[in-house]
Amino acid sequence: MNKQSWRPYLFFFSVVAGVLLYAWNIHLPLTNPDEAVYGETAKEILFAGDWLSPRIYGDYWYDKPPLFYWLTATSFRLFGITDAAARLPSVLAGIAAASYLAWDARPVFGRRAAFFAAAVYLICWEIWILAQAAVTDMTLSFLLLVAGLGLWRGRTVLPYVAAGLALLTKGPVGVLFPALTAFLYFLCTRDTARLRSWKLPRGVLISALFGLPWYVYMTAVHGQVFIETFLGFHNVTRFLTPEHATQHAWWRYLPVLAIGFLPWTALLPALFARGVQAVRRGTWRAGGSKLWCTLWFGNIFIFFSLSGTQLVSYIAPAFAPLALLAGEMLATSRLQHTAVVTGGFAVILAASLPFLPSATTVPGLLPFTAVLAVAGIAQAYALYRGNPLRYLAAGGAVTAALACLFHTATPAIISQYTVLPLAEELRAAPARLYVEPFLRPGLAFHIDRYGTALSIQPPAIPAPEPDTVLLLQRKTYQRWLLSQPTLQQYRIRAQSEYLVLLEAPQH
């Protein structure tokens, strides 16, 4: 297919990707804490007029590099400060990533496999969700995809630009993962010709030109506090020490991968079996695109499995090479044995969902489980008949059902993860407003009030002086009520299902 005939196809794919990603959550308010943090920081960039030193609550903020803040602030400037504008950079990154896979993987895997890979990537649950979320992970995933695929194709500028921008998006991992993939590939194959083709000295310089100036500026202006907070705490300490002790385990990302790769999870055993077979036969030593993608996926997955802090979104950049491997397998292999796994897995998953502890509180869950079971059986039949297009279409139906489930759950999400149910009361609250840290980003973004963060470890409740107001999650209020005598002196001013607004008695 020549360029002229390919362009309408790519345009159509991009439009479909845009509808799939942007149509569902466009009106969903930014949720606490992460989305609201990014939205508020971008908003304060505009208000302060300082695009180099990020701020939140009026103070300098050294959590992340600025590229995603810049993208979100630009979206705010163009379209206004809205939830939809805050989500736009991630949506565009998701569209770009899927379209780039469909386009740039063709010379490596073939047109059919590249399309399958792009469809797998676009529809899998982790990417579908993150591409609508106002967080950095989709932007980072797109840039690492461009870097990883570009290095394999022997490009000498674009992958290094992407790596430099990834460094400007989420820090050292932006250059670490492409470098690790290249190093491990050379270690496995001793392919000196490919090593020379990468033109590493020039590439490192290009990445440095795009990624390092901001770090030099921040170090010069903010000095040791920037180095200790950004590099020391947010990178080194969070890698070595769990941010949440109960959310760390070496196996944590195995269920994350299994759920995040739905509706294609049943392909994972077949991909693993192919890898084991390549090791047994020694064919991996010959190198090739499949080894490259395996190392690309593996170094990201293992790195975060070893990390102290483990958030669900961290392994999102690993889904691109995994989708490439899955797309290649769908395009070249008969997968009758996988058909049995696919059907059985879908039926078991669908049968187990209604028994989850919170199942009764999720509207639309029962229709979703029915679609999941039927589509899983349809996927199994398509694989058995050797029809990957129907397999992909059935998987798309599962994610479309998930989108409908999200839509029906929107009121519950707003109630639990935003402060909007008490918006009017919060706008009218007195100036002495204390807020639980989890809720503070949403308070700042949606209500335009910073409040004062309450200390929660250990709890420190301010004295109930007149015109003092506390905003807590209901579960926090119930937990503290028995152990904090000072809290018992407050009375409830307003409340929702998940929030409690307390006020001191007026003397």
XYZ file of C-alpha atoms in Angstrom:
507
model
C 0.000 0.000 0.000
C 1.496 3.323 -1.051
C 1.383 6.515 0.945
C -1.530 7.970 -1.013
C -3.840 4.976 -0.405
C -2.709 4.624 3.209
C -3.559 8.164 4.295
C -7.407 7.865 4.199
C -7.128 4.602 6.135
C -4.924 6.204 8.791
C -7.230 9.229 8.986
C -10.233 6.941 9.494
C -8.366 5.007 12.196
C -7.460 8.242 13.988
C -11.075 9.467 13.900
C -12.322 6.158 15.323
C -9.634 6.324 18.013
C -10.691 9.850 18.898
C -14.353 8.881 19.266
C -13.481 5.828 21.372
C -11.272 7.833 23.702
C -12.944 11.228 23.971
C -16.657 10.556 23.700
C -17.130 8.901 27.085
C -15.466 10.928 29.818
C -15.531 14.396 28.316
C -17.804 15.730 31.077
C -16.379 13.732 33.998
C -14.894 16.118 36.589
C -11.224 15.666 37.439
C -10.958 13.198 40.276
C -9.001 13.399 43.521
C -6.162 13.357 44.052
C -4.013 12.835 40.938
C -6.073 14.326 38.097
C -6.964 17.374 40.140
C -3.287 17.887 41.074
C -2.260 18.077 37.410
C -5.205 20.284 36.520
C -4.585 22.683 39.397
C -0.845 22.925 38.684
C -1.531 23.755 35.024
C -4.130 26.327 36.088
C -1.636 28.009 38.410
C 0.946 28.127 35.611
C -1.487 30.334 33.702
C -2.383 32.498 36.677
C 1.249 32.993 37.776
C 2.529 33.501 34.235
C 5.540 31.339 35.140
C 5.866 28.349 32.802
C 9.183 27.121 34.199
C 8.601 26.745 37.950
C 5.396 24.723 38.557
C 3.232 25.750 41.510
C 0.345 24.317 43.474
C -1.583 26.080 46.257
C 0.627 29.076 45.528
C 3.839 27.229 46.468
C 6.546 25.785 44.205
C 5.849 22.167 43.259
C 8.699 19.784 42.427
C 6.690 16.601 41.851
C 7.057 16.226 38.057
C 8.841 17.906 35.138
C 6.725 20.460 33.271
C 5.854 19.048 29.826
C 2.447 17.659 30.760
C 1.662 20.815 32.725
C 2.576 22.846 29.635
C 0.279 20.777 27.427
C -2.616 21.094 29.865
C -2.050 24.825 30.401
C -2.005 25.321 26.621
C -5.291 23.416 26.377
C -6.745 25.666 29.092
C -5.601 28.771 27.222
C -7.194 27.562 23.984
C -10.424 26.055 25.307
C -10.893 27.443 28.798
C -10.247 25.923 32.212
C -12.566 22.929 32.048
C -12.375 19.237 32.869
C -12.608 18.355 29.180
C -9.685 20.646 28.318
C -7.631 19.052 31.093
C -8.215 15.597 29.575
C -7.439 16.676 26.008
C -3.614 16.161 26.083
C -4.018 12.537 27.196
C -6.710 11.915 24.599
C -4.479 13.293 21.832
C -1.548 11.221 23.114
C -3.722 8.093 23.009
C -4.880 8.829 19.456
C -1.303 9.581 18.404
C 0.051 6.401 19.995
C -2.481 4.081 18.366
C -2.146 5.811 14.982
C 1.655 5.756 15.215
C 1.587 2.016 15.889
C -0.638 1.439 12.874
C 1.672 3.568 10.710
C 5.220 3.008 11.850
C 5.099 -0.683 12.690
C 4.168 -1.629 9.092
C 7.729 -1.927 7.753
C 8.695 -4.041 10.768
C 5.736 -6.391 11.222
C 3.663 -5.901 8.073
C 0.517 -3.876 7.464
C -1.858 -6.505 8.864
C 0.093 -7.055 12.086
C 0.558 -3.308 12.588
C -3.193 -2.726 12.340
C -3.891 -5.568 14.743
C -1.307 -4.184 17.185
C -2.850 -0.707 17.054
C -6.335 -2.107 17.646
C -5.129 -4.250 20.561
C -3.382 -1.235 22.065
C -6.281 1.183 21.634
C -8.927 -1.164 23.045
C -7.095 -2.709 26.026
C -8.490 -1.403 29.278
C -5.378 0.185 30.804
C -4.727 2.334 27.743
C -8.386 3.122 27.151
C -8.710 4.434 30.716
C -5.385 6.309 30.893
C -5.945 7.950 27.518
C -8.921 9.726 29.065
C -7.242 10.586 32.358
C -5.590 13.934 33.077
C -2.313 12.334 34.206
C 1.151 12.028 32.642
C 1.132 8.314 31.822
C -0.392 8.437 28.341
C 1.935 11.210 27.206
C 4.932 9.277 28.549
C 3.701 6.072 26.882
C 3.408 7.777 23.506
C 6.895 9.287 23.712
C 8.472 5.989 24.803
C 6.656 4.251 21.946
C 8.173 6.700 19.461
C 11.594 6.232 21.062
C 11.427 2.428 21.206
C 10.067 1.840 17.718
C 12.277 4.546 16.262
C 15.464 2.996 17.677
C 14.541 -0.378 16.220
C 13.938 1.166 12.824
C 17.346 2.824 12.908
C 16.184 6.414 13.061
C 18.843 8.766 14.346
C 16.870 11.866 15.384
C 13.205 11.180 16.227
C 13.740 8.552 18.975
C 16.223 10.774 20.761
C 13.899 13.767 20.574
C 11.137 11.584 22.018
C 13.411 10.341 24.804
C 14.390 13.926 25.658
C 10.725 14.939 25.820
C 9.974 11.851 27.926
C 12.685 13.051 30.327
C 10.778 16.332 30.431
C 7.520 14.464 31.103
C 8.305 12.119 33.985
C 11.980 12.314 34.791
C 14.864 9.827 34.376
C 12.681 6.880 33.314
C 12.111 8.753 30.036
C 15.662 7.970 28.920
C 16.260 4.914 31.113
C 13.846 2.550 29.361
C 14.986 3.137 25.751
C 18.604 2.918 26.908
C 17.975 -0.318 28.824
C 16.200 -1.871 25.843
C 19.093 -1.027 23.516
C 21.707 -2.221 26.022
C 19.955 -5.531 26.685
C 19.462 -6.154 22.966
C 23.147 -5.618 22.274
C 24.006 -7.836 25.235
C 21.867 -10.637 23.791
C 22.900 -10.356 20.135
C 26.266 -8.563 20.003
C 24.888 -6.808 16.931
C 27.620 -4.209 16.400
C 26.153 -3.035 13.104
C 22.907 -2.029 14.800
C 24.860 -0.467 17.646
C 26.738 1.743 15.168
C 23.501 2.630 13.369
C 22.123 4.214 16.535
C 24.800 6.952 16.453
C 24.682 7.136 20.236
C 26.938 10.188 20.860
C 24.810 12.392 18.617
C 21.621 10.836 19.989
C 22.588 11.486 23.593
C 23.310 15.107 22.694
C 19.905 15.488 21.010
C 18.097 14.051 24.046
C 20.086 16.308 26.352
C 19.238 19.401 24.286
C 15.518 18.674 24.589
C 15.398 17.299 28.110
C 18.081 18.895 30.265
C 17.743 22.718 30.011
C 14.738 22.794 32.342
C 16.653 20.775 34.960
C 19.608 23.166 34.689
C 17.273 26.145 35.113
C 15.468 24.642 38.127
C 18.742 23.738 39.830
C 20.096 27.247 39.253
C 16.935 28.986 40.487
C 15.717 26.670 43.245
C 18.936 24.945 44.226
C 19.169 22.128 46.743
C 15.466 21.988 47.557
C 14.691 21.046 43.943
C 17.406 18.380 43.842
C 16.366 16.855 47.160
C 12.625 16.958 46.462
C 12.440 16.017 42.791
C 15.437 13.705 42.362
C 15.884 12.653 45.969
C 12.310 12.034 47.119
C 10.136 11.682 44.016
C 12.593 9.449 42.134
C 15.128 7.725 44.394
C 13.147 7.490 47.658
C 9.890 6.483 45.979
C 11.729 3.754 44.049
C 13.419 2.398 47.181
C 10.560 2.900 49.667
C 6.827 2.145 49.256
C 4.660 5.253 49.307
C 1.854 3.019 50.575
C 3.206 0.009 52.472
C 0.118 -2.129 51.804
C 0.389 -1.596 48.023
C 3.804 -3.142 47.426
C 4.588 -6.701 46.318
C 6.875 -8.171 43.668
C 3.855 -9.818 42.027
C 1.600 -6.729 42.134
C 1.818 -6.009 38.425
C 0.808 -9.531 37.380
C -2.903 -8.931 38.144
C -2.547 -5.345 36.890
C -1.277 -6.725 33.578
C -4.006 -9.372 33.435
C -6.804 -6.856 34.031
C -5.207 -3.968 32.127
C -4.698 -6.069 28.987
C -8.348 -7.106 28.838
C -10.027 -8.039 26.558
C -6.857 -9.662 25.194
C -5.621 -11.261 28.434
C -6.108 -14.809 27.115
C -3.339 -14.112 24.567
C -0.748 -13.716 27.345
C -0.191 -17.475 27.955
C 0.354 -17.998 24.211
C 2.847 -15.117 24.086
C 4.653 -16.526 27.120
C 4.753 -19.994 25.539
C 6.278 -18.549 22.371
C 8.956 -16.844 24.423
C 9.789 -20.057 26.288
C 9.969 -21.917 22.987
C 12.375 -19.324 21.575
C 14.622 -19.731 24.621
C 14.594 -23.523 24.394
C 15.453 -23.503 20.696
C 18.001 -20.725 21.067
C 16.378 -18.732 18.245
C 16.325 -15.605 20.406
C 20.082 -15.263 19.886
C 19.458 -14.315 16.258
C 17.740 -11.156 17.438
C 14.904 -9.555 15.539
C 11.903 -7.390 16.250
C 10.239 -9.898 18.579
C 13.288 -10.030 20.845
C 13.456 -6.233 20.796
C 9.787 -5.931 21.865
C 10.215 -8.612 24.527
C 13.172 -6.769 26.081
C 11.327 -3.462 25.748
C 8.306 -4.865 27.594
C 10.371 -6.825 30.097
C 12.645 -4.068 31.346
C 9.679 -1.774 32.091
C 7.663 -4.516 33.773
C 10.551 -5.793 35.909
C 11.764 -2.293 36.833
C 8.430 -1.307 38.330
C 7.925 -4.730 39.903
C 11.113 -4.006 41.858
C 10.080 -0.430 42.660
C 9.031 0.460 46.188
C 6.142 2.654 45.008
C 3.809 0.785 42.655
C 0.891 2.598 41.074
C -1.394 0.834 38.603
C -0.545 3.279 35.812
C 3.233 2.865 36.011
C 3.445 -0.057 33.574
C 1.388 1.680 30.868
C 4.499 2.195 28.640
C 4.920 -1.604 28.535
C 1.628 -2.088 26.714
C 2.928 -0.822 23.349
C 5.566 -3.571 22.848
C 3.110 -6.109 24.241
C 0.511 -4.994 21.682
C 3.107 -5.331 18.906
C 3.843 -8.911 19.960
C 0.132 -9.699 20.185
C -0.593 -8.107 16.801
C 2.203 -10.080 15.146
C 0.923 -13.309 16.686
C -2.655 -12.661 15.564
C -1.465 -11.934 12.025
C 0.785 -14.972 11.637
C -0.469 -17.785 13.889
C -3.442 -20.083 14.239
C -4.581 -19.924 17.842
C -7.079 -22.743 18.322
C -5.651 -23.685 21.718
C -5.951 -20.082 22.853
C -9.635 -20.133 21.860
C -10.420 -22.483 24.746
C -8.521 -20.263 27.186
C -10.299 -17.166 25.852
C -13.813 -18.547 26.231
C -13.151 -20.071 29.632
C -11.472 -16.956 30.980
C -14.316 -14.688 29.827
C -17.016 -16.882 31.342
C -15.174 -17.251 34.674
C -14.504 -13.507 34.856
C -18.098 -12.638 34.014
C -19.435 -15.142 36.549
C -17.197 -13.770 39.324
C -17.943 -10.053 38.884
C -21.402 -10.081 40.569
C -19.811 -11.556 43.716
C -17.314 -8.731 44.242
C -17.819 -6.892 47.553
C -18.938 -3.635 45.891
C -20.855 -5.229 43.004
C -24.257 -4.149 44.264
C -23.210 -0.481 44.237
C -22.117 -0.469 40.564
C -25.055 0.365 38.267
C -25.141 -1.589 35.028
C -22.782 -4.334 36.227
C -25.096 -7.229 35.375
C -25.624 -6.183 31.713
C -21.857 -5.667 31.468
C -21.150 -9.185 32.710
C -23.570 -10.574 30.112
C -21.805 -8.678 27.305
C -18.448 -9.826 28.661
C -19.477 -13.484 28.616
C -21.083 -13.371 25.161
C -18.215 -11.364 23.627
C -15.661 -13.709 25.213
C -17.349 -16.706 23.642
C -17.478 -14.826 20.316
C -13.742 -14.120 20.641
C -13.061 -17.797 21.314
C -15.064 -18.851 18.256
C -13.282 -16.267 16.072
C -9.875 -17.576 17.153
C -10.950 -21.165 16.573
C -12.098 -20.261 13.062
C -8.892 -18.303 12.402
C -10.606 -14.918 12.027
C -8.618 -12.285 13.964
C -10.766 -9.408 12.672
C -13.859 -10.847 14.335
C -11.793 -11.523 17.429
C -10.815 -7.851 17.557
C -14.390 -6.738 16.899
C -15.688 -8.848 19.795
C -12.986 -7.388 22.034
C -14.057 -3.924 20.968
C -17.600 -4.761 22.076
C -16.270 -5.611 25.540
C -14.503 -2.253 25.876
C -17.581 -0.462 24.498
C -19.593 -2.159 27.254
C -16.980 -0.999 29.764
C -17.423 2.540 28.426
C -21.175 2.306 29.008
C -20.512 0.963 32.517
C -18.279 3.965 33.221
C -20.976 6.277 31.902
C -23.632 4.837 34.200
C -21.200 5.006 37.127
C -20.389 8.694 36.561
C -22.633 9.985 39.394
C -21.002 7.529 41.818
C -17.507 8.611 40.677
C -18.400 12.284 41.147
C -19.791 11.556 44.597
C -16.791 9.550 45.808
C -13.805 11.188 44.099
C -14.664 14.889 43.839
C -15.775 17.647 46.218
C -18.554 18.784 43.873
C -21.441 17.292 45.919
C -20.706 19.995 48.524
C -19.662 22.699 46.048
C -22.126 25.392 47.145
C -21.454 24.844 50.855
C -17.686 24.979 50.263
C -17.889 28.240 48.322
C -19.847 29.785 51.167
C -17.679 28.320 53.942
C -15.686 30.673 56.244
C -12.074 31.504 55.502
C -10.660 29.130 58.138
C -11.158 26.016 56.015
C -9.113 22.911 56.842
C -9.161 20.033 54.377
C -8.026 16.426 54.277
C -5.033 16.250 51.866
C -6.773 13.719 49.583
C -9.503 16.276 48.865
C -7.383 19.398 48.613
C -6.491 19.250 44.869
C -10.154 19.030 43.864
C -11.060 21.814 46.270
C -8.468 24.058 44.618
C -9.330 23.139 41.020
C -13.141 23.088 41.193
C -13.898 25.523 44.043
C -10.885 27.878 43.700
C -10.062 27.547 47.377
C -6.812 26.161 48.734
C -7.781 25.553 52.322
C -5.202 24.416 54.875
C -4.070 20.796 54.757
C -4.870 18.767 57.850
C -2.143 16.590 59.282
C -3.332 12.991 59.149
C -0.302 11.032 60.441
C -0.881 11.576 63.288
C -4.205 13.419 63.090
C -4.030 17.041 64.231
C -7.470 18.595 64.605
C -7.491 22.403 65.016
C -9.196 23.862 68.061
C -12.894 24.525 67.408
C -12.684 28.276 67.222
C -15.484 30.289 65.613
C -15.625 30.228 61.796
C -13.436 27.100 61.613
C -14.558 24.490 59.078
C -13.203 20.989 58.353
C -13.676 18.998 55.126
C -13.169 15.242 55.514
C -13.975 12.034 53.726
C -16.756 10.267 55.580
C -14.586 7.214 56.255
C -11.912 9.461 57.791
C -14.523 11.244 59.911
C -15.896 7.952 61.225
C -12.417 6.660 61.996
C -11.312 9.806 63.812
C -14.536 10.425 65.683
C -13.779 7.816 68.342
C -10.073 8.613 68.724
C -10.003 12.428 68.447
C -11.904 14.192 71.266
C -11.407 17.575 69.596
C -13.360 16.395 66.547
C -16.343 15.575 68.729
C -16.729 19.271 69.502
C -17.525 20.049 65.844
C -20.984 19.701 64.363
C -21.943 18.661 60.844
C -22.587 21.665 58.612
C -23.239 19.695 55.402
C -22.648 16.162 54.156
C -22.939 13.852 51.192
C -22.563 10.112 50.830
C -18.753 10.287 50.968
C -17.997 13.778 52.366
C -18.557 15.557 55.674
C -18.218 19.319 56.205
C -17.860 20.184 59.892
C -18.022 23.545 61.631
C -17.057 24.738 65.068
C -19.908 25.820 67.324
C -20.560 29.559 67.262
C -20.192 31.148 70.701
